C-alpha cells in the first residue's frame, strides 16, 4: 500500500492549488466527496479579484497572487466601485483610512466621476472609491489549471471519496472513505471548506469554529443591458454588489446567513432583497431573473484564513476558513502553506506575507 506524505480533504480551489504546490516535493492524494472537484464554493463564485476584498489583513495574499494570475491569463481587467450616499461619507473615509499603506490602489471619486462609470445611477448615490486593478477571474480555468498541474506532478485525485474515519498510530493516518477506500498518509490536511470543523472532529482535533455563511447570487436581464465595460459595483455598507456577465447582470444582496454544511440553495427572501436593493441604485428595468444560486463561504471567528499544522493534533494541518477570497488568494496561499508544511524557505511570492497572522496557533 502507498503511504502518502499528504492526504488532502477537499478538491475545491484550496485542495487543488495546495496539492499542486506540494506535489513537486511530496507524494499527495486528494479526497473529494463529490462526483467532481469544485462542486461547492469554487463552482459558485462571483469570480472577481479585488485588492481590498476581505479587509487589510487579506490584501498581502491578494497582491502576492496577482502576478501569477495575470501571467497565466486568468484575469481580465474590470475595475471596481465602492459607492455611497451622502450619509455614507464617513464609511468611505474609513475605507480610505483602513487600506492606506496596504499597497492596494484606489482613489476617491466625486459624483461626476461616479456617474461617468455607472450609467443610470440614481441621484442619491454621490460618492465612490475607484479601484482600477479589480479584474474578473476565470475561476474554472484556474481550478482546472491546478488540477492539471497536480496531475502532471503525480497527485492522485479520488472523487466520490467522502472521508468517514481518520485514526492515527505510529506516525501515520489510516483513512477510510464512504466507498470503502483505504488510504494511509503521514499528514492529513483539512481543506474541506464548510465541512472543515467536521473533518477536524473526525481526526480528533479541536474544531476551530469555522462557520459556513450562505451567499446568494442572481443573474438578471435588464433594460438597458449592462455595458461590458461596467465595473464591479459594491455598496460601501455591504448591502449588495453587481457586475456584468455576458450581457446580463450578476447581483448579490451580500448576504451572510449561517448555515449547516450543505449543498446550498438560494432563499426567496434573499433573491427579493437583491432585486429590491438594485432598484434603489439604478434606473434600469429588471426584465427577468434568469438564474439563481447560492454557495457557502466559511469563516473563522476573526474572518482570517487558517494555514498551518495544528499545535495540539500531531500530523494534522489546516488550509481552511478562506471565506469568499480563497480563489483570488489561491496562488500565494497555496505556495505559503506548502512551504510551511514542507519546512521550505519563502520565495519571491510569499516573502512579504506574515504567516503567523494565519496560524492555527492563534486559537489555542
PDB file of C-alpha atoms in Angstrom, residues 187-346:
ATOM      1  CA  UNK A 187      -0.101  14.187   7.251  1.00  0.00           C
ATOM      2  CA  UNK A 188      -3.822  14.879   6.933  1.00  0.00           C
ATOM      3  CA  UNK A 189      -4.619  18.335   5.514  1.00  0.00           C
ATOM      4  CA  UNK A 190      -8.026  19.846   6.178  1.00  0.00           C
ATOM      5  CA  UNK A 191      -9.079  21.778   3.049  1.00  0.00           C
ATOM      6  CA  UNK A 192     -12.733  20.837   3.429  1.00  0.00           C
ATOM      7  CA  UNK A 193     -14.274  24.324   3.321  1.00  0.00           C
ATOM      8  CA  UNK A 194     -17.677  24.346   5.015  1.00  0.00           C
ATOM      9  CA  UNK A 195     -17.002  20.825   6.339  1.00  0.00           C
ATOM     10  CA  UNK A 196     -13.648  21.734   7.935  1.00  0.00           C
ATOM     11  CA  UNK A 197     -14.717  21.523  11.591  1.00  0.00           C
ATOM     12  CA  UNK A 198     -16.345  18.148  10.969  1.00  0.00           C
ATOM     13  CA  UNK A 199     -13.124  16.801   9.467  1.00  0.00           C
ATOM     14  CA  UNK A 200     -11.206  18.112  12.471  1.00  0.00           C
ATOM     15  CA  UNK A 201     -13.530  16.337  14.904  1.00  0.00           C
ATOM     16  CA  UNK A 202     -13.252  13.119  12.926  1.00  0.00           C
ATOM     17  CA  UNK A 203      -9.463  13.291  13.212  1.00  0.00           C
ATOM     18  CA  UNK A 204      -9.546  14.041  16.933  1.00  0.00           C
ATOM     19  CA  UNK A 205      -8.524  17.699  16.555  1.00  0.00           C
ATOM     20  CA  UNK A 206     -10.312  20.519  18.322  1.00  0.00           C
ATOM     21  CA  UNK A 207     -12.724  22.330  15.972  1.00  0.00           C
ATOM     22  CA  UNK A 208     -11.768  25.957  15.434  1.00  0.00           C
ATOM     23  CA  UNK A 209     -15.308  27.219  14.985  1.00  0.00           C
ATOM     24  CA  UNK A 210     -15.440  27.685  11.228  1.00  0.00           C
ATOM     25  CA  UNK A 211     -18.901  28.911  10.288  1.00  0.00           C
ATOM     26  CA  UNK A 212     -20.385  28.413   6.810  1.00  0.00           C
ATOM     27  CA  UNK A 213     -22.278  31.507   5.635  1.00  0.00           C
ATOM     28  CA  UNK A 214     -24.659  31.376   2.688  1.00  0.00           C
ATOM     29  CA  UNK A 215     -24.132  33.868  -0.144  1.00  0.00           C
ATOM     30  CA  UNK A 216     -26.784  34.324  -2.865  1.00  0.00           C
ATOM     31  CA  UNK A 217     -26.288  35.450  -6.471  1.00  0.00           C
ATOM     32  CA  UNK A 218     -28.941  36.032  -9.126  1.00  0.00           C
ATOM     33  CA  UNK A 219     -28.499  36.544 -12.843  1.00  0.00           C
ATOM     34  CA  UNK A 220     -30.900  39.156 -14.169  1.00  0.00           C
ATOM     35  CA  UNK A 221     -31.804  40.539 -17.591  1.00  0.00           C
ATOM     36  CA  UNK A 222     -32.116  44.319 -17.552  1.00  0.00           C
ATOM     37  CA  UNK A 223     -33.204  47.070 -19.900  1.00  0.00           C
ATOM     38  CA  UNK A 224     -30.850  48.580 -20.822  1.00  0.00           C
ATOM     39  CA  UNK A 225     -28.428  45.685 -20.768  1.00  0.00           C
ATOM     40  CA  UNK A 226     -25.324  46.384 -18.688  1.00  0.00           C
ATOM     41  CA  UNK A 227     -22.374  47.575 -20.773  1.00  0.00           C
ATOM     42  CA  UNK A 228     -19.474  45.145 -20.938  1.00  0.00           C
ATOM     43  CA  UNK A 229     -17.242  47.888 -19.529  1.00  0.00           C
ATOM     44  CA  UNK A 230     -19.324  48.299 -16.365  1.00  0.00           C
ATOM     45  CA  UNK A 231     -17.142  47.876 -13.262  1.00  0.00           C
ATOM     46  CA  UNK A 232     -17.868  45.679 -10.299  1.00  0.00           C
ATOM     47  CA  UNK A 233     -20.135  47.820  -8.102  1.00  0.00           C
ATOM     48  CA  UNK A 234     -20.207  47.319  -4.319  1.00  0.00           C
ATOM     49  CA  UNK A 235     -22.175  49.134  -1.641  1.00  0.00           C
ATOM     50  CA  UNK A 236     -19.812  50.645   0.940  1.00  0.00           C
ATOM     51  CA  UNK A 237     -22.176  49.334   3.651  1.00  0.00           C
ATOM     52  CA  UNK A 238     -22.036  45.780   2.308  1.00  0.00           C
ATOM     53  CA  UNK A 239     -25.693  45.541   1.199  1.00  0.00           C
ATOM     54  CA  UNK A 240     -25.119  44.479  -2.435  1.00  0.00           C
ATOM     55  CA  UNK A 241     -22.714  44.056  -5.299  1.00  0.00           C
ATOM     56  CA  UNK A 242     -23.212  43.507  -9.010  1.00  0.00           C
ATOM     57  CA  UNK A 243     -21.181  43.058 -12.184  1.00  0.00           C
ATOM     58  CA  UNK A 244     -21.910  42.366 -15.861  1.00  0.00           C
ATOM     59  CA  UNK A 245     -21.600  38.875 -17.284  1.00  0.00           C
ATOM     60  CA  UNK A 246     -22.213  38.142 -20.983  1.00  0.00           C
ATOM     61  CA  UNK A 247     -24.907  40.790 -21.406  1.00  0.00           C
ATOM     62  CA  UNK A 248     -26.579  40.007 -18.102  1.00  0.00           C
ATOM     63  CA  UNK A 249     -26.023  41.220 -14.546  1.00  0.00           C
ATOM     64  CA  UNK A 250     -24.822  39.096 -11.633  1.00  0.00           C
ATOM     65  CA  UNK A 251     -26.310  40.578  -8.478  1.00  0.00           C
ATOM     66  CA  UNK A 252     -25.914  39.648  -4.810  1.00  0.00           C
ATOM     67  CA  UNK A 253     -27.553  41.041  -1.654  1.00  0.00           C
ATOM     68  CA  UNK A 254     -24.208  40.352   0.047  1.00  0.00           C
ATOM     69  CA  UNK A 255     -25.996  38.018   2.454  1.00  0.00           C
ATOM     70  CA  UNK A 256     -24.114  36.060   5.109  1.00  0.00           C
ATOM     71  CA  UNK A 257     -26.629  33.678   6.631  1.00  0.00           C
ATOM     72  CA  UNK A 258     -25.212  30.994   8.966  1.00  0.00           C
ATOM     73  CA  UNK A 259     -25.797  27.523   7.554  1.00  0.00           C
ATOM     74  CA  UNK A 260     -25.018  23.910   8.212  1.00  0.00           C
ATOM     75  CA  UNK A 261     -22.563  22.442   5.684  1.00  0.00           C
ATOM     76  CA  UNK A 262     -24.759  21.503   2.737  1.00  0.00           C
ATOM     77  CA  UNK A 263     -25.473  21.819  -0.957  1.00  0.00           C
ATOM     78  CA  UNK A 264     -26.561  25.437  -0.574  1.00  0.00           C
ATOM     79  CA  UNK A 265     -29.647  26.757  -2.352  1.00  0.00           C
ATOM     80  CA  UNK A 266     -30.928  30.343  -2.590  1.00  0.00           C
ATOM     81  CA  UNK A 267     -33.813  31.503  -0.412  1.00  0.00           C
ATOM     82  CA  UNK A 268     -36.619  33.522  -1.996  1.00  0.00           C
ATOM     83  CA  UNK A 269     -36.226  36.280   0.599  1.00  0.00           C
ATOM     84  CA  UNK A 270     -32.584  36.805  -0.345  1.00  0.00           C
ATOM     85  CA  UNK A 271     -33.452  36.915  -4.033  1.00  0.00           C
ATOM     86  CA  UNK A 272     -36.140  39.512  -3.302  1.00  0.00           C
ATOM     87  CA  UNK A 273     -33.708  41.571  -1.207  1.00  0.00           C
ATOM     88  CA  UNK A 274     -31.190  41.588  -4.036  1.00  0.00           C
ATOM     89  CA  UNK A 275     -33.753  42.828  -6.549  1.00  0.00           C
ATOM     90  CA  UNK A 276     -35.125  45.471  -4.199  1.00  0.00           C
ATOM     91  CA  UNK A 277     -31.686  46.845  -3.369  1.00  0.00           C
ATOM     92  CA  UNK A 278     -30.754  47.049  -7.040  1.00  0.00           C
ATOM     93  CA  UNK A 279     -33.881  49.070  -7.866  1.00  0.00           C
ATOM     94  CA  UNK A 280     -32.693  51.668  -5.339  1.00  0.00           C
ATOM     95  CA  UNK A 281     -29.372  52.068  -7.159  1.00  0.00           C
ATOM     96  CA  UNK A 282     -30.059  52.216 -10.893  1.00  0.00           C
ATOM     97  CA  UNK A 283     -32.908  53.267 -13.161  1.00  0.00           C
ATOM     98  CA  UNK A 284     -32.589  50.077 -15.196  1.00  0.00           C
ATOM     99  CA  UNK A 285     -35.685  47.917 -15.557  1.00  0.00           C
ATOM    100  CA  UNK A 286     -35.393  44.296 -14.384  1.00  0.00           C
ATOM    101  CA  UNK A 287     -36.997  42.187 -17.102  1.00  0.00           C
ATOM    102  CA  UNK A 288     -36.342  38.724 -15.714  1.00  0.00           C
ATOM    103  CA  UNK A 289     -34.491  36.674 -13.119  1.00  0.00           C
ATOM    104  CA  UNK A 290     -32.836  34.052 -15.303  1.00  0.00           C
ATOM    105  CA  UNK A 291     -30.806  32.091 -12.807  1.00  0.00           C
ATOM    106  CA  UNK A 292     -30.125  31.990  -9.083  1.00  0.00           C
ATOM    107  CA  UNK A 293     -27.672  30.091  -6.926  1.00  0.00           C
ATOM    108  CA  UNK A 294     -26.011  30.104  -3.527  1.00  0.00           C
ATOM    109  CA  UNK A 295     -22.705  28.984  -2.081  1.00  0.00           C
ATOM    110  CA  UNK A 296     -21.160  28.683   1.361  1.00  0.00           C
ATOM    111  CA  UNK A 297     -18.305  30.959   2.412  1.00  0.00           C
ATOM    112  CA  UNK A 298     -16.564  29.613   5.520  1.00  0.00           C
ATOM    113  CA  UNK A 299     -15.042  31.874   8.174  1.00  0.00           C
ATOM    114  CA  UNK A 300     -13.216  31.523  11.467  1.00  0.00           C
ATOM    115  CA  UNK A 301     -14.272  33.908  14.234  1.00  0.00           C
ATOM    116  CA  UNK A 302     -11.674  36.520  13.221  1.00  0.00           C
ATOM    117  CA  UNK A 303     -12.502  36.108   9.499  1.00  0.00           C
ATOM    118  CA  UNK A 304      -8.897  35.249   8.655  1.00  0.00           C
ATOM    119  CA  UNK A 305      -7.816  32.019   6.931  1.00  0.00           C
ATOM    120  CA  UNK A 306      -6.075  29.216   8.789  1.00  0.00           C
ATOM    121  CA  UNK A 307      -2.815  27.850   7.373  1.00  0.00           C
ATOM    122  CA  UNK A 308      -0.503  25.555   9.283  1.00  0.00           C
ATOM    123  CA  UNK A 309      -0.067  22.489  11.454  1.00  0.00           C
ATOM    124  CA  UNK A 310      -2.474  22.030  14.328  1.00  0.00           C
ATOM    125  CA  UNK A 311      -0.496  22.709  17.537  1.00  0.00           C
ATOM    126  CA  UNK A 312      -2.385  20.051  19.510  1.00  0.00           C
ATOM    127  CA  UNK A 313      -3.045  17.283  16.975  1.00  0.00           C
ATOM    128  CA  UNK A 314       0.130  15.724  15.524  1.00  0.00           C
ATOM    129  CA  UNK A 315       0.119  15.195  11.772  1.00  0.00           C
ATOM    130  CA  UNK A 316      -2.997  17.321  11.239  1.00  0.00           C
ATOM    131  CA  UNK A 317      -2.821  20.551   9.204  1.00  0.00           C
ATOM    132  CA  UNK A 318      -5.286  23.315   8.314  1.00  0.00           C
ATOM    133  CA  UNK A 319      -5.882  25.018   4.986  1.00  0.00           C
ATOM    134  CA  UNK A 320      -9.353  26.390   5.577  1.00  0.00           C
ATOM    135  CA  UNK A 321     -11.503  29.331   6.622  1.00  0.00           C
ATOM    136  CA  UNK A 322     -10.822  31.277   3.430  1.00  0.00           C
ATOM    137  CA  UNK A 323     -14.190  32.995   3.286  1.00  0.00           C
ATOM    138  CA  UNK A 324     -15.034  34.474  -0.099  1.00  0.00           C
ATOM    139  CA  UNK A 325     -11.458  35.269  -1.089  1.00  0.00           C
ATOM    140  CA  UNK A 326      -9.976  31.776  -1.363  1.00  0.00           C
ATOM    141  CA  UNK A 327      -9.957  31.911  -5.161  1.00  0.00           C
ATOM    142  CA  UNK A 328      -8.372  35.330  -5.546  1.00  0.00           C
ATOM    143  CA  UNK A 329      -5.650  34.458  -2.999  1.00  0.00           C
ATOM    144  CA  UNK A 330      -5.108  30.844  -4.059  1.00  0.00           C
ATOM    145  CA  UNK A 331      -1.652  31.145  -5.691  1.00  0.00           C
ATOM    146  CA  UNK A 332       0.007  32.817  -2.710  1.00  0.00           C
ATOM    147  CA  UNK A 333      -1.983  30.941  -0.074  1.00  0.00           C
ATOM    148  CA  UNK A 334      -1.165  27.535  -1.557  1.00  0.00           C
ATOM    149  CA  UNK A 335       2.508  28.405  -2.044  1.00  0.00           C
ATOM    150  CA  UNK A 336       2.773  29.708   1.526  1.00  0.00           C
ATOM    151  CA  UNK A 337       1.033  26.675   3.035  1.00  0.00           C
ATOM    152  CA  UNK A 338       3.175  24.245   1.034  1.00  0.00           C
ATOM    153  CA  UNK A 339       6.305  25.989   2.286  1.00  0.00           C
ATOM    154  CA  UNK A 340       5.042  25.787   5.863  1.00  0.00           C
ATOM    155  CA  UNK A 341       4.125  22.104   5.578  1.00  0.00           C
ATOM    156  CA  UNK A 342       7.386  21.151   3.863  1.00  0.00           C
ATOM    157  CA  UNK A 343       9.625  23.353   6.016  1.00  0.00           C
ATOM    158  CA  UNK A 344      10.885  25.255   2.986  1.00  0.00           C
ATOM    159  CA  UNK A 345      12.216  28.788   2.668  1.00  0.00           C
ATOM    160  CA  UNK A 346       9.970  31.527   1.354  1.00  0.00           C
TER     161      UNK A 346
END
